[in-house]
PDB file of C-alpha atoms in Angstrom:
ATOM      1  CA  UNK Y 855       0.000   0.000   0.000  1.00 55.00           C
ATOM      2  CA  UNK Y 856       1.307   3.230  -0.919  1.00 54.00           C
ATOM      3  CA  UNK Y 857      -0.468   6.209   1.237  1.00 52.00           C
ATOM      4  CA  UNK Y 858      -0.353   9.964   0.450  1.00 54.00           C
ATOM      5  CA  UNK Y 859       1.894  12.005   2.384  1.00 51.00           C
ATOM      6  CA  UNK Y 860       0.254  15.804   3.876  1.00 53.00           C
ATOM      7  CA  UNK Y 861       2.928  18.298   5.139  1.00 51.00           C
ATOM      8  CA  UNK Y 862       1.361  20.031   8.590  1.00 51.00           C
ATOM      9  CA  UNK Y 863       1.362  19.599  11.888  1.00 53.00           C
ATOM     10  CA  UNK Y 864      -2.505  18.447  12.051  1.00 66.00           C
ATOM     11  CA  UNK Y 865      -4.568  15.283  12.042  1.00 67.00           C
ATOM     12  CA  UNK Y 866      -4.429  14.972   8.494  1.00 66.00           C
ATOM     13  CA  UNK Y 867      -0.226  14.796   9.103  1.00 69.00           C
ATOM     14  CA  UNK Y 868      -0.214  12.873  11.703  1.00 68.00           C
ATOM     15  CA  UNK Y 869      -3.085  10.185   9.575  1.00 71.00           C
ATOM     16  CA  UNK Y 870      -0.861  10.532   6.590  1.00 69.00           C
ATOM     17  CA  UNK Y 871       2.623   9.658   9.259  1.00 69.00           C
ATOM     18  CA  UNK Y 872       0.670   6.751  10.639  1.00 70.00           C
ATOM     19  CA  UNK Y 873       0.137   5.115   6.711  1.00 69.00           C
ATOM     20  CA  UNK Y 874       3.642   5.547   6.138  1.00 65.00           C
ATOM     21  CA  UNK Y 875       4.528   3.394   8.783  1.00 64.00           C
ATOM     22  CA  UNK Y 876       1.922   1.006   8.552  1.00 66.00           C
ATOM     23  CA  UNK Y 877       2.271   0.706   4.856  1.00 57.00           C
ATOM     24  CA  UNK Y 878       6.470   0.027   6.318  1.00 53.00           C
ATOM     25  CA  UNK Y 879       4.878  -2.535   9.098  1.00 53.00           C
ATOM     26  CA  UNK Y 880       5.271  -0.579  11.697  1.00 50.00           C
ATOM     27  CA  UNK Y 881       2.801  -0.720  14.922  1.00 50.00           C
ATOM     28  CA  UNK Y 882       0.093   2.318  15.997  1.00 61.00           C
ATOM     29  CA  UNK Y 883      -2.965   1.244  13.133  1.00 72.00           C
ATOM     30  CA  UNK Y 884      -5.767   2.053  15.482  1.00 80.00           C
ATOM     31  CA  UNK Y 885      -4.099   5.165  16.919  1.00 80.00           C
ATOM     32  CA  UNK Y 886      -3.516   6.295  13.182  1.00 82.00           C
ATOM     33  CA  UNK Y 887      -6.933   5.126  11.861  1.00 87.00           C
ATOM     34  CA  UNK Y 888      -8.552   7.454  14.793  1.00 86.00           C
ATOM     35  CA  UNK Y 889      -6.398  10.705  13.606  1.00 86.00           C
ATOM     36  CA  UNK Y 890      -7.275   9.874  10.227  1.00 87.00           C
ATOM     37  CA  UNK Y 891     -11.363  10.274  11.118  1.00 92.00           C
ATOM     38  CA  UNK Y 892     -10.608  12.918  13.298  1.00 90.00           C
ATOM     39  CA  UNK Y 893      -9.192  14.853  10.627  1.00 90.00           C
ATOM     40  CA  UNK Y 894     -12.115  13.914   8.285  1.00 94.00           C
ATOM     41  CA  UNK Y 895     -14.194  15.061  10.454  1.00 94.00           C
ATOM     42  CA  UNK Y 896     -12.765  18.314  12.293  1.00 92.00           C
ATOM     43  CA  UNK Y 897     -10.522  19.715  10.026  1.00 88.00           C
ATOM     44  CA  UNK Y 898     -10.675  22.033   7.525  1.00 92.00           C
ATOM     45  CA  UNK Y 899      -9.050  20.018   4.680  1.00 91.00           C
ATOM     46  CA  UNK Y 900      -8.818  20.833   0.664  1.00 93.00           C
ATOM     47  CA  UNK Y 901     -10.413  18.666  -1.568  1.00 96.00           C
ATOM     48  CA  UNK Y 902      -6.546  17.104  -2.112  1.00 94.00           C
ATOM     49  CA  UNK Y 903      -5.908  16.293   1.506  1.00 92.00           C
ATOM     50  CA  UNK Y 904      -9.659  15.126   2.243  1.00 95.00           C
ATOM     51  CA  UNK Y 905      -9.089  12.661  -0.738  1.00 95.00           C
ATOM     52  CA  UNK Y 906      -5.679  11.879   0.614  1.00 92.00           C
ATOM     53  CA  UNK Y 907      -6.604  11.119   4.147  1.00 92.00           C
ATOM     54  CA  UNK Y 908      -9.476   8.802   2.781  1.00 96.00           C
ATOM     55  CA  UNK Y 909      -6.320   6.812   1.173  1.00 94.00           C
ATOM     56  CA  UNK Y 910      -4.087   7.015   3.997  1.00 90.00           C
ATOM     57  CA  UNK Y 911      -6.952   5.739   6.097  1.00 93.00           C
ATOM     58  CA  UNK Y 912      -7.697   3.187   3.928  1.00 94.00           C
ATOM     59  CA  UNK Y 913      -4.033   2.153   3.426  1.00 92.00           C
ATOM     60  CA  UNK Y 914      -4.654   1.757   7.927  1.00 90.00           C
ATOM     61  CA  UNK Y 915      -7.783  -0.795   6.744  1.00 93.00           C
ATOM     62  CA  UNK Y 916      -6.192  -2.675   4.159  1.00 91.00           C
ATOM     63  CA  UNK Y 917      -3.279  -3.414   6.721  1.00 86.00           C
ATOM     64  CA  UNK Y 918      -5.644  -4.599   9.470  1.00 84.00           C
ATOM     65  CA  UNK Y 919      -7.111  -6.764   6.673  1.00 85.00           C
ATOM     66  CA  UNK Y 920     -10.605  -4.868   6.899  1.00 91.00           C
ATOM     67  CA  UNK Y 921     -10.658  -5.059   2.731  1.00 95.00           C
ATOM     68  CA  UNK Y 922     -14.011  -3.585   2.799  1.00 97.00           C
ATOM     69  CA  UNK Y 923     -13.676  -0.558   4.931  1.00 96.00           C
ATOM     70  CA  UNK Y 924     -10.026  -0.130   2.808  1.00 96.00           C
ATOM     71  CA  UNK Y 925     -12.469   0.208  -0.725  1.00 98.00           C
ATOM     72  CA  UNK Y 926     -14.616   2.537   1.082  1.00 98.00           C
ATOM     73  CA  UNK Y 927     -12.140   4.929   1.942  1.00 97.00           C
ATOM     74  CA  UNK Y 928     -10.606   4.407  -1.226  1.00 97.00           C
ATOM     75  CA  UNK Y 929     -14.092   5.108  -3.190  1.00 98.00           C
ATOM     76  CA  UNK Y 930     -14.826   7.591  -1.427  1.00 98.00           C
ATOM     77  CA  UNK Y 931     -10.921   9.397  -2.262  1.00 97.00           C
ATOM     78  CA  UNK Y 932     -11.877   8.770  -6.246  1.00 98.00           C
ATOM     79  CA  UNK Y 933     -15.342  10.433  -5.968  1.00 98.00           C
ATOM     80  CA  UNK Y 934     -13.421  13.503  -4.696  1.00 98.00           C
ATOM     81  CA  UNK Y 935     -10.221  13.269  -7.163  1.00 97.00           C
ATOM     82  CA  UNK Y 936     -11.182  10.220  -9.761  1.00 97.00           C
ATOM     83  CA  UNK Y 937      -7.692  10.659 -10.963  1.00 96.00           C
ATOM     84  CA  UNK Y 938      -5.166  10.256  -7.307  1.00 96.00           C
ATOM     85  CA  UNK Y 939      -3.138   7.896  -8.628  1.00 96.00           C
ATOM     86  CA  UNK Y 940      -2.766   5.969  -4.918  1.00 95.00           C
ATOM     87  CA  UNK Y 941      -6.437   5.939  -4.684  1.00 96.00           C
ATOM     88  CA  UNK Y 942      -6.403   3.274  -7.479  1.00 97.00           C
ATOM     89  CA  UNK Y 943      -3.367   1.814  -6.832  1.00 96.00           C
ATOM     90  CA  UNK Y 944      -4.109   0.981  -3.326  1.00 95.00           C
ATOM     91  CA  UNK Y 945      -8.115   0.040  -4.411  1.00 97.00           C
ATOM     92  CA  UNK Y 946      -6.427  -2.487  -6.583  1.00 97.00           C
ATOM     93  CA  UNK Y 947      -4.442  -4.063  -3.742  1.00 96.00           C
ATOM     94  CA  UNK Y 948      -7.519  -3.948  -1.685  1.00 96.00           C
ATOM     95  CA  UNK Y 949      -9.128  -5.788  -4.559  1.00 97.00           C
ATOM     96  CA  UNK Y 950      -6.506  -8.402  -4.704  1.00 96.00           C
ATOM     97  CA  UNK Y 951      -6.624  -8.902  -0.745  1.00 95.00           C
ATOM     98  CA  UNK Y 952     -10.474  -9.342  -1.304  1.00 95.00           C
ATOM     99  CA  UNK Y 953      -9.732 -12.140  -4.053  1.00 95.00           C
ATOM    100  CA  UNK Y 954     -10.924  -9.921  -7.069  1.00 96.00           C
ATOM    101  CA  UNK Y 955      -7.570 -10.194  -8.936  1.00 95.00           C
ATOM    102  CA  UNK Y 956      -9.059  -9.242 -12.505  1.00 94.00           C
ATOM    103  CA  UNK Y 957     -10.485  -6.097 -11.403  1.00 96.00           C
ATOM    104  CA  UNK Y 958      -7.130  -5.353  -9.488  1.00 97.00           C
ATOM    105  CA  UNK Y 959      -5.229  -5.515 -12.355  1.00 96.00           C
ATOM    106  CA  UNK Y 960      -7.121  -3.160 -14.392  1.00 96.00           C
ATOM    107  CA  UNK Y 961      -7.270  -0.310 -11.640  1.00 96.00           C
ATOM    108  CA  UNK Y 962      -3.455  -0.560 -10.563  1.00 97.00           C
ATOM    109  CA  UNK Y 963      -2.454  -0.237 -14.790  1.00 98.00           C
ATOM    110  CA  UNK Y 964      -5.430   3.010 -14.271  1.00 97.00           C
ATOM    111  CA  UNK Y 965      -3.358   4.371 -11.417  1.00 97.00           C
ATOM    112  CA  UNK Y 966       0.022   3.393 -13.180  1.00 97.00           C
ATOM    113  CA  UNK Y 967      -0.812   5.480 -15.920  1.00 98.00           C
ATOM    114  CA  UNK Y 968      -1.363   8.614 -13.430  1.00 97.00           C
ATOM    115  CA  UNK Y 969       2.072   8.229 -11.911  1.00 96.00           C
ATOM    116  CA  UNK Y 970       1.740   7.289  -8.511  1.00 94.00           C
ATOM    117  CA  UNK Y 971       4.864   8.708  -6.051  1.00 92.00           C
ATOM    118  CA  UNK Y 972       5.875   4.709  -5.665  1.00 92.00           C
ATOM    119  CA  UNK Y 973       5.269   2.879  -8.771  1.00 96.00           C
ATOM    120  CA  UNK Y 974       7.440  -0.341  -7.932  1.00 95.00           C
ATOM    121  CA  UNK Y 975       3.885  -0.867  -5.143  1.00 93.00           C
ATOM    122  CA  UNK Y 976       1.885  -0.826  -7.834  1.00 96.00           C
ATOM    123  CA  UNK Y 977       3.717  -2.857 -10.203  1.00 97.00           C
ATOM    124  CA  UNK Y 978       4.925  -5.200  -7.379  1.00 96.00           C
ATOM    125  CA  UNK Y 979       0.763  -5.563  -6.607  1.00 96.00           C
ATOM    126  CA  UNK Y 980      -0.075  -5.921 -10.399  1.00 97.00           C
ATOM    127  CA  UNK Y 981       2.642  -8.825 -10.899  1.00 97.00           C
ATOM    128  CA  UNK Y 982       0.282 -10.719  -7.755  1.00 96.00           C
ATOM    129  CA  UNK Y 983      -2.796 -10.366  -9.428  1.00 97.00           C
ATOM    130  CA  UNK Y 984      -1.252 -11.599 -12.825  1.00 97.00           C
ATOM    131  CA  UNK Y 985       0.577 -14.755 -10.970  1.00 96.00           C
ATOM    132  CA  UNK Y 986      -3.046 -15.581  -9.531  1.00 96.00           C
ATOM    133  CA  UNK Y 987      -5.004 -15.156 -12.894  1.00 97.00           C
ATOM    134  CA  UNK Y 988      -2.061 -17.367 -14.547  1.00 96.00           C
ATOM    135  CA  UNK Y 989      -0.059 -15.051 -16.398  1.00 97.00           C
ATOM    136  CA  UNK Y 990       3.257 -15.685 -15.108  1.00 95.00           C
ATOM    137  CA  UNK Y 991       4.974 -14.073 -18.210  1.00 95.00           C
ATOM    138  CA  UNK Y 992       3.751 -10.708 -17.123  1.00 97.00           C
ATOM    139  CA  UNK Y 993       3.883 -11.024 -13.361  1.00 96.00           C
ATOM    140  CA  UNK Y 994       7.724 -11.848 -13.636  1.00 97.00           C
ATOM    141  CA  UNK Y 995       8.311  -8.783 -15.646  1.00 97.00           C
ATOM    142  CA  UNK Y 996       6.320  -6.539 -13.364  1.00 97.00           C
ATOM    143  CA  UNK Y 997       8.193  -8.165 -10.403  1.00 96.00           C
ATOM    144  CA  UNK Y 998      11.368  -7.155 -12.122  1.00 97.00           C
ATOM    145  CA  UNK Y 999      10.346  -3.873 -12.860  1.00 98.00           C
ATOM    146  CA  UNK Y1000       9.050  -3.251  -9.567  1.00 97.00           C
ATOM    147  CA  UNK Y1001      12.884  -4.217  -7.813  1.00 97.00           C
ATOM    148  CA  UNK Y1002      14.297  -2.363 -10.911  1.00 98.00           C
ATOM    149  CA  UNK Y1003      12.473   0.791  -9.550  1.00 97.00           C
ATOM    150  CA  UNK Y1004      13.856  -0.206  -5.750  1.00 95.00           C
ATOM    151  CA  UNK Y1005      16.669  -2.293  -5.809  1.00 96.00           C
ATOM    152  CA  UNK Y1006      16.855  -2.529  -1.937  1.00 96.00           C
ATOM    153  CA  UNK Y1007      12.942  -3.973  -1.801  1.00 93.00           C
ATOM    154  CA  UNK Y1008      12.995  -7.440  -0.833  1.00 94.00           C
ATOM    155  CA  UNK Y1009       9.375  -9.025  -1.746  1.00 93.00           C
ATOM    156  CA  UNK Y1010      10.297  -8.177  -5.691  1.00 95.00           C
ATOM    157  CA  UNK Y1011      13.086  -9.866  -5.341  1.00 95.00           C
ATOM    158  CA  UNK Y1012      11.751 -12.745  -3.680  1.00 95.00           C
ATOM    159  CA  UNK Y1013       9.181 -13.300  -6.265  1.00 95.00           C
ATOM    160  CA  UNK Y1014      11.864 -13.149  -8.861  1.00 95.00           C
ATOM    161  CA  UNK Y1015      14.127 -15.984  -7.362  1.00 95.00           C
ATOM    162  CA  UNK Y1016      11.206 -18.423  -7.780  1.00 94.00           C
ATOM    163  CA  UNK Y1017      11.204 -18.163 -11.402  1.00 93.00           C
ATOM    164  CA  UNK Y1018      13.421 -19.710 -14.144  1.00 91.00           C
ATOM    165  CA  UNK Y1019      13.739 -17.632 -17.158  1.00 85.00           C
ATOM    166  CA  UNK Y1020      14.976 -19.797 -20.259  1.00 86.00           C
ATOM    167  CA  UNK Y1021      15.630 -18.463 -24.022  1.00 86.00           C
ATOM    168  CA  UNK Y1022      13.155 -19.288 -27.098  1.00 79.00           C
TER     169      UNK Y1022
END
């Protein structure tokens, strides 16, 4: 999960701060998902950082596994700005945690084509749902690409060492 990061010292910092690290594996979830509604619903947020703090909530969700609260968020960050390139990006992880792999693919490639801050997340996520649907041509190149973009990201790397690439 990739969340969207909100200079300030507010809620909407602090909700954005507690993605990061979840989105890392770091601890404080609950205590992030709470700033993250707090902001939402005391602050005085742009239409940007509203939409942004609906992601970096739902980047909270989709690490506790609540996949359904995660698309909310994320729905609700694309009704505001249809084209936040995390919003999809993270909806399509959400969709592959929820066993929708098809649809996944097809909203990370959306959000790939808006330029997300970390693409290698989205191509990482994209090369899962392919593996799962059987296309393990274009899941190994996405896996490459994805430790191409960050060479010091393990799970890419991983992935690649199971497969055996062999001329034609």
């Amino acid at each position: 999960a990739a969340e969207v990061t909100i200079i300030g010292n507010g809620l909407a910092a602090a909700c954005s701060s507690a993605a990061r690290r979840a989105a890392n594996n770091l601890p404080s979830r609950a205590e992030g998902e709470q700033q993250c509604t707090l902001a939402l619903e005391n602050e005085s947020l742009s239409r940007h950082e509203t939409a942004a703090t609906f992601v970096n909530r739902g980047v909270l969700y989709l690490s506790d596994v609540a996949v359904e609260r995660a698309l909310r968020d994320f729905d609700r960050a694309l009704k505001i700005e249809p084209d936040l390139p995390e919003a999809l990006v993270n909806r399509g992880a959400a969709l592959i945690a929820g066993g929708h792999e098809a649809d996944a693919g097809a909203e990370i490639t959306r959000g790939l084509a808006l330029k997300p801050t970390e693409p290698e997340k989205a191509y990482y996520n994209r090369g899962v749902a392919e593996e799962r649907l059987g296309d393990v041509r274009s899941a190994y190149f996405d896996y490459r690409t994805a430790s191409e973009l960050k060479p010091d990201w393990a799970l890419p790397r991983t992935e690649l060492a199971r497969f055996t690439v062999t001329p034609r």
